[in-house]
Structures are given as C-alpha cells and as structure tokens.
Tab-separated table of C-alpha atoms and ligand atoms in Angstrom:
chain	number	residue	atom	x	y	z
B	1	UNK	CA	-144.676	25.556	100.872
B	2	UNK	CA	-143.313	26.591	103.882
B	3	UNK	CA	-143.736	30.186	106.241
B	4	UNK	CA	-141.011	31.881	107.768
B	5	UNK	CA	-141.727	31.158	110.731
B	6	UNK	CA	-139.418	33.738	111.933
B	7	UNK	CA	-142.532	35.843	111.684
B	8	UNK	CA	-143.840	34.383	114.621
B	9	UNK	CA	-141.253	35.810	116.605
B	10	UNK	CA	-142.195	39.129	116.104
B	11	UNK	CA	-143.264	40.967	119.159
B	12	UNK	CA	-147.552	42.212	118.211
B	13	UNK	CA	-146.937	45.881	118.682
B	14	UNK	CA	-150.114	47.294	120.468
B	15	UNK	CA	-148.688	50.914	120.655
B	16	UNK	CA	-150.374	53.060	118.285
B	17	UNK	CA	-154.047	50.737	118.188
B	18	UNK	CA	-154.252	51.002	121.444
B	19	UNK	CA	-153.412	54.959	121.962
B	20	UNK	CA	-155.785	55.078	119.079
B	21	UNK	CA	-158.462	52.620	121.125
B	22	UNK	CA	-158.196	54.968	124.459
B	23	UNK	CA	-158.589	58.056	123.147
B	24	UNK	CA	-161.471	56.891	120.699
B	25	UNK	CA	-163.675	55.758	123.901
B	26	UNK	CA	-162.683	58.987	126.134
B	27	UNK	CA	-163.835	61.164	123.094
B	28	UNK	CA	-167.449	59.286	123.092
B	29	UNK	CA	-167.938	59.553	126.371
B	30	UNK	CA	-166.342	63.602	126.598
B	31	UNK	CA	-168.042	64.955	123.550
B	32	UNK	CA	-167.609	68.455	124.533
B	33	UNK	CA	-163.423	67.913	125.694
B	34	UNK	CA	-161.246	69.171	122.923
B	35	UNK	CA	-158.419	66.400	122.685
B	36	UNK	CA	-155.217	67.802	121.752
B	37	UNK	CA	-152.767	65.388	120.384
B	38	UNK	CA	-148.950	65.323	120.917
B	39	UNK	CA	-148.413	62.267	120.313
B	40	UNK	CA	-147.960	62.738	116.570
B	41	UNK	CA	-145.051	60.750	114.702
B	42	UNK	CA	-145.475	62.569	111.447
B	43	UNK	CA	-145.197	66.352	110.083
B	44	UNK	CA	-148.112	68.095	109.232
B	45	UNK	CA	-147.192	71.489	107.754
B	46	UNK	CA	-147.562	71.332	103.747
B	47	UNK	CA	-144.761	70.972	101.218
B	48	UNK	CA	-143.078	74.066	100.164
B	49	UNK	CA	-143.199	76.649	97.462
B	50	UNK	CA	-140.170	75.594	95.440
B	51	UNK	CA	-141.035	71.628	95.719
B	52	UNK	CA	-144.333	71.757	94.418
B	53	UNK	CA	-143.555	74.232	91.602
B	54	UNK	CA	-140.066	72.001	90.489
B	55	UNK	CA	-143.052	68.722	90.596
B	56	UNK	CA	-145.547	70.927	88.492
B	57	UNK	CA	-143.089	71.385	86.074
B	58	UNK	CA	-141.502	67.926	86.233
B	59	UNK	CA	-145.040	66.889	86.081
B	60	UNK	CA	-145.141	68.666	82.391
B	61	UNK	CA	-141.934	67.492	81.442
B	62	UNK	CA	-143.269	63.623	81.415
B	63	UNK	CA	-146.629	64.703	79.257
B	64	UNK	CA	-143.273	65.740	76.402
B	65	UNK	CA	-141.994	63.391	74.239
B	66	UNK	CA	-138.627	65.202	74.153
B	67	UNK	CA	-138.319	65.356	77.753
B	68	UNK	CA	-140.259	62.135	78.851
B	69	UNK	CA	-137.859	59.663	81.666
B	70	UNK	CA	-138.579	56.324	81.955
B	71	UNK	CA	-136.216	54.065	84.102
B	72	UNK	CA	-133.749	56.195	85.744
B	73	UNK	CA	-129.654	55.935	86.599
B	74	UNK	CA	-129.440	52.980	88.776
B	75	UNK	CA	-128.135	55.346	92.246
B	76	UNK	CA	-130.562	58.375	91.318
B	77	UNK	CA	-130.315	61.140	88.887
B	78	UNK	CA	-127.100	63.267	88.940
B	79	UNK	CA	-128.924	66.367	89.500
B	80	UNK	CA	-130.419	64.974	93.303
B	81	UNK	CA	-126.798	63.178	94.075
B	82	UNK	CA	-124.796	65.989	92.998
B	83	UNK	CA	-127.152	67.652	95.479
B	84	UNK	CA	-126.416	65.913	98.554
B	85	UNK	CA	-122.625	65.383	97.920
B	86	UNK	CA	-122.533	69.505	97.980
B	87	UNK	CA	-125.153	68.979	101.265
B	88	UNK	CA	-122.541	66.980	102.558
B	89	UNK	CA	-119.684	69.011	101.884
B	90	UNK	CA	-121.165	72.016	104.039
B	91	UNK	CA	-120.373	69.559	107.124
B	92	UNK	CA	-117.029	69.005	105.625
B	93	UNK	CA	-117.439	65.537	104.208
B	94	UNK	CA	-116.243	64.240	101.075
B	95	UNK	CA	-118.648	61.729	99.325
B	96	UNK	CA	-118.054	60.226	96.008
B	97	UNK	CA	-121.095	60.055	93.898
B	98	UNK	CA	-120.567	56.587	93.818
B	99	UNK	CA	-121.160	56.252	97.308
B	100	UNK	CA	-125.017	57.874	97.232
B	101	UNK	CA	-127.976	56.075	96.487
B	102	UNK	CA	-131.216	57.590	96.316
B	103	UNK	CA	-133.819	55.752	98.097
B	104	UNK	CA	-138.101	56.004	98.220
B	105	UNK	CA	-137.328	56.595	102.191
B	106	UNK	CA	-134.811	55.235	105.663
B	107	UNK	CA	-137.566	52.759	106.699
B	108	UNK	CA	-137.070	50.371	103.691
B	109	UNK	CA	-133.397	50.980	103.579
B	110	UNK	CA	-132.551	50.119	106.532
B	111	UNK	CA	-134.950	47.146	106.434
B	112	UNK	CA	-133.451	46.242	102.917
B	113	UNK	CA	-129.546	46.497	103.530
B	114	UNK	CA	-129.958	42.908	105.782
B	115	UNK	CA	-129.675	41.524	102.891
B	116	UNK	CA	-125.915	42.064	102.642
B	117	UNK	CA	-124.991	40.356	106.231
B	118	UNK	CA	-125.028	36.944	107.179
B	119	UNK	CA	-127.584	35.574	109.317
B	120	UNK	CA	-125.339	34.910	112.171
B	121	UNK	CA	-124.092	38.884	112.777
B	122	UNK	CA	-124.886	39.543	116.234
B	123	UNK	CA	-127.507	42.944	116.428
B	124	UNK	CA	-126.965	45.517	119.276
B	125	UNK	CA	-129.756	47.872	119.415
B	126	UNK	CA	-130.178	50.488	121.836
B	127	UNK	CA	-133.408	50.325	124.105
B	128	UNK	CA	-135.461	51.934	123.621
B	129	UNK	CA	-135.897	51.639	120.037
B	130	UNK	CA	-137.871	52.883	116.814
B	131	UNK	CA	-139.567	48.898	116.205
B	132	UNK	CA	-138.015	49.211	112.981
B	133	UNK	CA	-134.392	48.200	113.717
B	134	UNK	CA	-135.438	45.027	116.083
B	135	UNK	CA	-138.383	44.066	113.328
B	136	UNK	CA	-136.475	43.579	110.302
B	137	UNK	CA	-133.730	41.511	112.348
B	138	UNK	CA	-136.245	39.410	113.617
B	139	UNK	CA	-137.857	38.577	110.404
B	140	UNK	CA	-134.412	37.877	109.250
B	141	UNK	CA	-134.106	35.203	111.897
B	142	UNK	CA	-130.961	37.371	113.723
B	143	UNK	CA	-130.309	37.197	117.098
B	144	UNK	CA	-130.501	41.058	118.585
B	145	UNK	CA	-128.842	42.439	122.133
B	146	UNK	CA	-130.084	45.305	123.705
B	147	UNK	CA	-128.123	48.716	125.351
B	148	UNK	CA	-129.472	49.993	127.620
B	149	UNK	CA	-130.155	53.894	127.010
B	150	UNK	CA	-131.617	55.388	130.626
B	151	UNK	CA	-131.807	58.395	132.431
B	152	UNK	CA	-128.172	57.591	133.866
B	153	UNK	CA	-126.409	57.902	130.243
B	154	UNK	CA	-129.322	60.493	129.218
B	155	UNK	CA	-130.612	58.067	126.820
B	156	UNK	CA	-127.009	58.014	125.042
B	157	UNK	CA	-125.631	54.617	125.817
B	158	UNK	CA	-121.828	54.019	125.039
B	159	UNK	CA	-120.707	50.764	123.733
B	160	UNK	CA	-119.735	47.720	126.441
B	161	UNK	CA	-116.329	46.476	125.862
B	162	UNK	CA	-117.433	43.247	126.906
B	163	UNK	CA	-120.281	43.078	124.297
B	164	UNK	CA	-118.944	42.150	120.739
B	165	UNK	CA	-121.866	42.973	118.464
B	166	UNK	CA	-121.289	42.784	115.056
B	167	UNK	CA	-124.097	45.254	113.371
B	168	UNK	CA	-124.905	48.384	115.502
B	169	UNK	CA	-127.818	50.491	115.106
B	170	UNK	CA	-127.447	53.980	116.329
B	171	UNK	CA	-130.074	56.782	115.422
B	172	UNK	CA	-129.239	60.500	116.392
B	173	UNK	CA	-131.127	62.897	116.992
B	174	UNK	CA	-132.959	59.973	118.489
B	175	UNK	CA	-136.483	58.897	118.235
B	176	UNK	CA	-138.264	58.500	120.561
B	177	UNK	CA	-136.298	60.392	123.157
B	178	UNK	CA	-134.640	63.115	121.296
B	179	UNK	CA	-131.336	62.551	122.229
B	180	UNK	CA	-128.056	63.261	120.412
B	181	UNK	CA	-124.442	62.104	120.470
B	182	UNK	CA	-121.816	64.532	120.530
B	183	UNK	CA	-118.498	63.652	118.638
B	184	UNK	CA	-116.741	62.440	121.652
B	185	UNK	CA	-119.343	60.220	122.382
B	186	UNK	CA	-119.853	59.006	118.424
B	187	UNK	CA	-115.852	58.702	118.076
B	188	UNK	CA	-116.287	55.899	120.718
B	189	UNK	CA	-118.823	54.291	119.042
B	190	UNK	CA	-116.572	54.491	115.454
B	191	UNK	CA	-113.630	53.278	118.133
B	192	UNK	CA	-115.253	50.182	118.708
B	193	UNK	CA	-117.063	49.548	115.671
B	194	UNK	CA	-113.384	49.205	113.886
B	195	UNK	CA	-111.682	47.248	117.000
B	196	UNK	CA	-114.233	44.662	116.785
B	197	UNK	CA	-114.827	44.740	113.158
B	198	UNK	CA	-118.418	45.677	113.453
B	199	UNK	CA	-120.782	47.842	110.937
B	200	UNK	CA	-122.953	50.726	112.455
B	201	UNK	CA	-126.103	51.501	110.872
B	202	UNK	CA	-126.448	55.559	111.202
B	203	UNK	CA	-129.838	56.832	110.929
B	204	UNK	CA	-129.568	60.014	110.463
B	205	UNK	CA	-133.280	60.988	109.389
B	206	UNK	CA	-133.229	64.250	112.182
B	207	UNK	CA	-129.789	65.760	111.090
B	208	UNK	CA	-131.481	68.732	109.841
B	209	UNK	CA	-132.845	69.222	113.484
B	210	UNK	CA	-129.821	70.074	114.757
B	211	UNK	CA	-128.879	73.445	115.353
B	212	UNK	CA	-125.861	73.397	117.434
B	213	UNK	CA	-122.540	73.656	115.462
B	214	UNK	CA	-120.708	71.494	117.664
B	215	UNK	CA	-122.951	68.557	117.157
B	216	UNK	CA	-122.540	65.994	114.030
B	217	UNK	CA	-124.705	65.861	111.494
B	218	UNK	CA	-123.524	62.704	109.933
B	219	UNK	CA	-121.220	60.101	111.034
B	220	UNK	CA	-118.635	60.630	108.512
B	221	UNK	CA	-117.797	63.629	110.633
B	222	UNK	CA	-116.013	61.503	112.911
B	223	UNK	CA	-112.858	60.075	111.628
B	224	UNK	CA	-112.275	56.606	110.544
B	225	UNK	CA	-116.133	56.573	110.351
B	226	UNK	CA	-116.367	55.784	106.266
B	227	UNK	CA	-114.272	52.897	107.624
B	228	UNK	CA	-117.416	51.186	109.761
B	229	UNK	CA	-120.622	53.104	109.107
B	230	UNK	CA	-123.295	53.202	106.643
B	231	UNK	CA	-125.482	56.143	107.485
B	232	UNK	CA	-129.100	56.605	106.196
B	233	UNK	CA	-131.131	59.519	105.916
B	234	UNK	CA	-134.504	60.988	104.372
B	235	UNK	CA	-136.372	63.642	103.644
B	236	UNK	CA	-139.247	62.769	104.835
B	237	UNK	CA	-138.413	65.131	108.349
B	238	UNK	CA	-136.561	66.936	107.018
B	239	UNK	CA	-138.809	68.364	104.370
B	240	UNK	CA	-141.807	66.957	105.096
B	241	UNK	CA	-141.896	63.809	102.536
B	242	UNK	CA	-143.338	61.153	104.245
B	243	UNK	CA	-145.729	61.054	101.698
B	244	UNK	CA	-143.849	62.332	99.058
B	245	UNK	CA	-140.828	59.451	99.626
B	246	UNK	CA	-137.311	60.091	98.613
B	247	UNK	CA	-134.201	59.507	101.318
B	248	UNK	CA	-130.839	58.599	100.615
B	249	UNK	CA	-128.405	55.861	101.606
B	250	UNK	CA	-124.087	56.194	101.562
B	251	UNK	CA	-122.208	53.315	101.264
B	252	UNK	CA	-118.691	54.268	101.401
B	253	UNK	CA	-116.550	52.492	99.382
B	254	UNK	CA	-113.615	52.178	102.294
B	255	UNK	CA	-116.403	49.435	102.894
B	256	UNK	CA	-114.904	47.325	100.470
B	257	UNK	CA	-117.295	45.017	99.135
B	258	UNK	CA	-120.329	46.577	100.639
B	259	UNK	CA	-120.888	49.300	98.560
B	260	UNK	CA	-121.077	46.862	95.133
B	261	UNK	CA	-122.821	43.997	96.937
B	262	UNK	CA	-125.364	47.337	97.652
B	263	UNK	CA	-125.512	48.114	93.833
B	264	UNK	CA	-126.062	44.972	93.036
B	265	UNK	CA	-128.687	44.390	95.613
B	266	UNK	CA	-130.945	47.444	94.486
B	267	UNK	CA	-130.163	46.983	91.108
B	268	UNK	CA	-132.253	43.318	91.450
B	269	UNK	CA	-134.637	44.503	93.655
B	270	UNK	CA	-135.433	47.994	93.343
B	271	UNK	CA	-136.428	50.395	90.364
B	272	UNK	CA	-135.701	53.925	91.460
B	273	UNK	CA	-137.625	57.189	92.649
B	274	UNK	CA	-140.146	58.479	90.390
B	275	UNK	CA	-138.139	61.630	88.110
B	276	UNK	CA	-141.134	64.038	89.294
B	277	UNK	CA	-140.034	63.117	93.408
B	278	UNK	CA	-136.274	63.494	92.622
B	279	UNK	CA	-136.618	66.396	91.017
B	280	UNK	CA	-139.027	67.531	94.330
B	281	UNK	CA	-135.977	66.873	96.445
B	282	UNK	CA	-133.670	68.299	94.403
B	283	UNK	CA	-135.761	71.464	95.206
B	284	UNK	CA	-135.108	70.663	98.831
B	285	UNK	CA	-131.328	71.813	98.432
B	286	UNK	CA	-131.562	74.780	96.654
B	287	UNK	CA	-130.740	78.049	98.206
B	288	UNK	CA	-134.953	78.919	98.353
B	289	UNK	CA	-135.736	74.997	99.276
B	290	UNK	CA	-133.149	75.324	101.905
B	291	UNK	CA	-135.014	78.715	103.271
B	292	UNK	CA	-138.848	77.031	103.013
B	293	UNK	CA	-138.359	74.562	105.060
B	294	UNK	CA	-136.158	75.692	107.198
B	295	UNK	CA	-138.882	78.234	108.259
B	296	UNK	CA	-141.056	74.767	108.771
B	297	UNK	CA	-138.152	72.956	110.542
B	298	UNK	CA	-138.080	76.378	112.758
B	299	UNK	CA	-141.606	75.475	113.421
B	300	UNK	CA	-142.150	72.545	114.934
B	301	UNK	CA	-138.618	73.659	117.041
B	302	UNK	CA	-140.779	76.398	118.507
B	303	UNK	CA	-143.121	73.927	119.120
B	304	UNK	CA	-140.445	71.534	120.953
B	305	UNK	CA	-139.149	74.706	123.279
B	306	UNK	CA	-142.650	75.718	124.632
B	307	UNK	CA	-142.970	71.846	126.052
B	308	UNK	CA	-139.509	71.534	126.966
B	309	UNK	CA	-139.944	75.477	128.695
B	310	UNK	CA	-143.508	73.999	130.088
B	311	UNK	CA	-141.407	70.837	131.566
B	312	UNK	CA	-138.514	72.782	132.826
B	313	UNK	CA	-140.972	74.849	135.181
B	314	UNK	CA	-143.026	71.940	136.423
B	315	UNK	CA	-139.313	70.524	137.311
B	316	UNK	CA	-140.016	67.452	134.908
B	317	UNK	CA	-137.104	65.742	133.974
B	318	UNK	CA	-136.728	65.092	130.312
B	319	UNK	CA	-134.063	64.762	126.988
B	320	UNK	CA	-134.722	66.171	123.691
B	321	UNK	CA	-136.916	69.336	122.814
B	322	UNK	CA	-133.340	71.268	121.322
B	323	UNK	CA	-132.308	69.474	118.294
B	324	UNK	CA	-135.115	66.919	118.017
B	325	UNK	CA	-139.095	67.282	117.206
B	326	UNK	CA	-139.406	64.458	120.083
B	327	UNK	CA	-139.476	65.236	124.011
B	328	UNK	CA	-138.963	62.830	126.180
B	329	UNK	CA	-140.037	63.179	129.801
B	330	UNK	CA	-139.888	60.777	132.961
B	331	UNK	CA	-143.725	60.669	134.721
B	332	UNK	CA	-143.671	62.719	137.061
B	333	UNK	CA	-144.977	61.079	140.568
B	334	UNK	CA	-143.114	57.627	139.477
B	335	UNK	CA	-146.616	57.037	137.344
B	336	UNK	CA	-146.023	54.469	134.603
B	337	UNK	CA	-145.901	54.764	130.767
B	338	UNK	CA	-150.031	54.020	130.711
B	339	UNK	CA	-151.000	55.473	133.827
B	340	UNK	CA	-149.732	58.678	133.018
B	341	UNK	CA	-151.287	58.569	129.651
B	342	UNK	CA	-154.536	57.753	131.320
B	343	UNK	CA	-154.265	60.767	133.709
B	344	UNK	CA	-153.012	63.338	130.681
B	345	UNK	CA	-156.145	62.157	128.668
B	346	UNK	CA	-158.381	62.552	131.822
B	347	UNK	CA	-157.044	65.567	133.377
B	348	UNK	CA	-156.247	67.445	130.276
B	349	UNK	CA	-156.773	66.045	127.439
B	350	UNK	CA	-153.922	65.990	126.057
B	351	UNK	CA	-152.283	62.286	124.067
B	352	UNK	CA	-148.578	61.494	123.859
B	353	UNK	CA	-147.023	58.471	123.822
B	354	UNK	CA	-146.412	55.812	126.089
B	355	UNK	CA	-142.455	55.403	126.597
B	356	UNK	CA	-143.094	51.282	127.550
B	357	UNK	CA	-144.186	51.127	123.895
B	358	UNK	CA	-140.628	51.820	122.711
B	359	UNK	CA	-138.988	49.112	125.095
B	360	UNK	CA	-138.211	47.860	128.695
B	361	UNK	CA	-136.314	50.841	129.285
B	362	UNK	CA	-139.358	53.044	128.296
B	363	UNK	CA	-141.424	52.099	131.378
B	364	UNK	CA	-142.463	55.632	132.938
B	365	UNK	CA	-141.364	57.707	130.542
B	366	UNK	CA	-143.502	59.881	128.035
B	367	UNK	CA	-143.274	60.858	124.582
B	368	UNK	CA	-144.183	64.566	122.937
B	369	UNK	CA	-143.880	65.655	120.020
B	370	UNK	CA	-143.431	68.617	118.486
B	371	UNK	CA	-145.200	68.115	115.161
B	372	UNK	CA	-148.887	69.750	116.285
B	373	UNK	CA	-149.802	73.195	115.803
B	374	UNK	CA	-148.407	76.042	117.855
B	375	UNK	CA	-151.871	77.066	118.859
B	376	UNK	CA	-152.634	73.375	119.928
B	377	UNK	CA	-149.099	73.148	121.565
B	378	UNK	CA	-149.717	76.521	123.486
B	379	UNK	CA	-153.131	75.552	124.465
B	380	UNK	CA	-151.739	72.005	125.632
B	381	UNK	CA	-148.785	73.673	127.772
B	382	UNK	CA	-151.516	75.890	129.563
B	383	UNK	CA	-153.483	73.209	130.790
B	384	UNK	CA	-150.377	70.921	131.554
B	385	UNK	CA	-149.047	74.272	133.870
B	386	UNK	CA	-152.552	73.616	135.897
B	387	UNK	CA	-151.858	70.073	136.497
R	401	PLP	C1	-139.357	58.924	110.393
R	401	PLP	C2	-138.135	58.127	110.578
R	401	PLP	C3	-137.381	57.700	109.483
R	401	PLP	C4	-137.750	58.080	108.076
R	401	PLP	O1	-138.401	57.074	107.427
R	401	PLP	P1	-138.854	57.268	105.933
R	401	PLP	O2	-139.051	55.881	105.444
R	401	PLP	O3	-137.752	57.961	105.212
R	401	PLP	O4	-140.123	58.061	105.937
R	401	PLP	C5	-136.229	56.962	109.709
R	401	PLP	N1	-135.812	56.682	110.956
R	401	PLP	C6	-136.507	57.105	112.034
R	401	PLP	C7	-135.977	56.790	113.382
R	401	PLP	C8	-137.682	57.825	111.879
R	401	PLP	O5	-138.366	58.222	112.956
C-alpha cells in the first residue's frame, strides 16, 4: 500500500486555528471586552418560511407509502432543474435540462469535476484564492500558476497572453475580496479561454449578491461562454444552506464530451440530494422563496454598506461591500495582515480576517464580512470610527 504522497504537498493552512487561537487567549485575559466578530465565513440568519414548510411537508411525504422516494433521477428531480433553467432564463440564458446537475454544494463540485482532466492541464488560479481551488489540484498532483489580483487591477486580474493555462478558476463576486467582473472584463477571459483551448471553472456561489443590472450573473451571459466554461453555483449563500446542502453544476453540452464524461462520473460516484433538500430548494425559487430571502440577502447587504460607509470616511481603501457579503480593505498605516488583526482585537475588539491567509498577494490586507448582526456590525463601525 502506498499514500499519495501528493498530500504532502499541501500547504498546512493555519488561518482559521489560529484566528480562533488569538482571540481565545485575548478573551481569557479581557473577560469583561465584548468581542465582536467579522470575520465570519458563513450566514447566520435562519432558513425561511416557505423552505421549512415545503421540508415539513416533504418530510410527511417520505413517512407515505404512496408518496415515499428512494433513489432519485440521476441530474436531480425535474421539479428543482426545471427551477433553475427558468432562474436562468431571467438573465437571458438558455440551459437545457440536460445541462443541470444538482449537487449537495460548489465545494465538492468543484473538487470532484478534476476527475474529468488529465493530470498534466496546467491550473491558473487567481491570488488570492478561496484554498479550495489550489487544494484539490494539489491533491491531484497538478501543477497550479498564480494571477496576480492586487490593488492595481482592483483584485480583478485579466488573463496574460503569455501564460497558456489550460483550466482557469475564476470566482465572481469574489471571496475573499468581494470583487466582481464586469462583462467586458469576463468576455476577455471567455476570449482567451477559447484561443487557447482552455476550460474556466465559474464559481458563481455570490450571483445572487449582485444587484447591479449591468453586472453578470453567470458566465453564460457572455457569448461564446457555453463554449469554454463550466460554472458552479449553490445555495448555500444564497439561501442560507450551508447546512442544508444543495448547489448546482452546468455542463453545457457545446462542451462536447464533458458534459457525458460528467454524467457518467456522478452517476459512479455520487447518489443524489436527499428529496426533502430538493424539494427545500425548490422553495428557494418560488415567487415567496424568492421574496424571504431576498429580505435576508438585503440583510447582510446592509450590513456590507455600514463597513464599506465606515471605511469610506476613515479614507480606507478597500473592494467589495456592493455586490458581495465580503469587504476587503488594505491596513491602513502599511500594518500587515496579523499586525492589524492584533491591533483590531486590542484596540477594539473587533476579529476579521487576515488577507496573508488567502495568499502572497493578501499580505496587508483585511477581510470583513458582512454575515454578523446589524447591531454587532453597528456597534463594531462605532468603535472602528474612534480608532
Ligand atoms: C461558500 C462558498 C461556496 C459554496 O460552497 P458550498 O459547498 O455550496 O457550501 C463556493 N465557493 C466559494 C468561493 C464560497 O465561498
């Protein structure tokens, strides 16, 4: 028996355990501080109305024999794709059912679909990065590149002509930084994918942040794009299921091969999304689901435009905040990542997110997010104002 020693490649990612660590010890030693944290990476207001009555009663459906599932349709149920083709169609794109596949979440789609490319695809990845991109590469034994995203490009870098990549990862609205491509700047990105016969990987899991007419929601709103792109999204943002789990994957079928070799794939490896959680998301696109969590979505944008107002007036410079739960600011005073965590914690007791976590390119810049209360977010601002 051997290990895939590919594993040891892996970079140990001390992010989160050591945020965690930090603020742990200043909270023994400050027992009387109230810690207010922005640094959260997942939602926090409930599920909605509709969703949990469609799961009650999906719930009673399985307890029936007459209207007991067991194994469902190997893309997901008709009702939940029939769902997100009309979804779809509001941003005028056409999508075969065919071309849908209901997934339990991005994450393990995006980790999964390596299994359709050849070891020997080169990887361009912007920096910095959600880990999840440059992880599942790595264990794969693939060789990854890095674009640089900086304050010069706004954290939107455009491809290199001189680069040839061969799978592209490109998630907008972005986390960490919040950043989002225009068409312009995603038609040049499409451009290149088909000159040099590459394959981007959209992840599109903050589409439903955007707000802005102008600005795409999927790739396929680009032309040529079902020609080069396989875009993922979830609902786990969107409607707060991260712990709920149900996303979908499109494969277009100008692909050519890709979209069966995908069938096939999750057909061998993969059983399907419980009926109760499909039926849950199915809620999601109704007229009402569409109105709940919009209110929630509303929310945490609230949320993003009292930091971002906060950071305008103390003249820090930062991306995201409009069409993103993420803010990304540069430290003000040249600190680094860490130091300015340190003084945040100290000073006001307030924990984001070390930028140097998410890459080289990270290094003093500072992660917020949006996802805290608006009392908590308030009371945060106010003592940032003081600093
Ligand atoms: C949260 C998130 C996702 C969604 O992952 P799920 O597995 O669907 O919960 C995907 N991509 C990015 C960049 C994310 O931040």
């Amino acid at each position: 028996m051997n290990l895939n020693k590919n594993y040891e490649n892996l970079e140990q990612s001390y992010l989160f355990s050591t945020v965690a660590k930090k603020v742990n010890e200043f909270a023994a030693n400050n027992p009387d501080k109230k810690i207010i944290r922005l640094g959260i990476g997942d939602v926090t207001l409930p599920l909605c109305k509709k969703v949990i009555e469609t799961m009650h009663h999906a719930v009673d459906e399985m307890g029936i024999q007459s209207t007991f599932r067991g194994y469902g349709p190997e893309q997901g149920y008709d009702f939940l794709r029939e769902a997100v083709q009309k979804y779809y169609s509001a941003h005028n794109v056409n999508l075969d059912m065919d071309e849908i596949f209901i997934s339990d979440g991005a994450k393990s789609d995006l980790g999964n679909i390596l299994d359709l490319f050849d070891k020997d695809n080169v990887v361009l990845v912007p920096d910095p990065v959600y880990p999840v991109y440059v992880d599942t590469n790595i264990m794969a034994g693939r060789k990854v590149i890095f674009t640089d995203a900086n304050s010069e490009n706004c954290f939107l870098p455009l491809p290199d002509k001189n680069i040839k990549a061969d799978l592209i990862y490109i998630c907008s609205p972005n986390n960490p930084t919040g950043a989002v491509y225009n068409k312009e700047q995603l038609k040049i990105w499409v451009d290149y994918a088909i000159e040099n016969n590459a394959l981007i990987l959209f992840d599109a899991a903050y589409e439903c942040f955007i707000s802005d007419s102008e600005l795409p929601h999927s790739i396929y709103e680009i032309d040529n794009a079902k020609k080069c792109a396989i875009e993922f999204c979830s609902l786990s943002k969107m409607a707060g299921f991260t712990g709920t789990r149900c996303g979908y994957t499109i494969v277009p079928k100008s692909l050519g091969k890709l979209n069966k070799m995908w069938l096939r794939r999750q057909t061998t490896k993969f059983n399907g999304v419980p009926y109760i959680v499909q039926r849950a998301a199915e809620a999601v696109f109704t007229p009402e689901g569409q109105k709940e969590i919009k209110e929630n979505i509303n929310y945490y944008k609230e949320n993003a435009k009292i930091i971002s107002e906060t950071l305008k007036k103390c003249n820090i410079w930062h991306v995201g905040g409009k069409h993103s739960p993420y803010i990304w600011l540069k430290c003000p005073n040249n600190m680094k990542s860490w130091e300015f965590f340190d003084y945040l914690l100290e000073k006001a007791q307030i924990v984001g997110t070390p930028g140097a976590g998410f890459g080289k390119n990270g290094e003093g810049y500072f992660r917020l997010t949006a996802f805290g209360s608006k009392e908590n977010t308030l009371e945060a601002m106010n003592r940032f104002i003081l600093l």
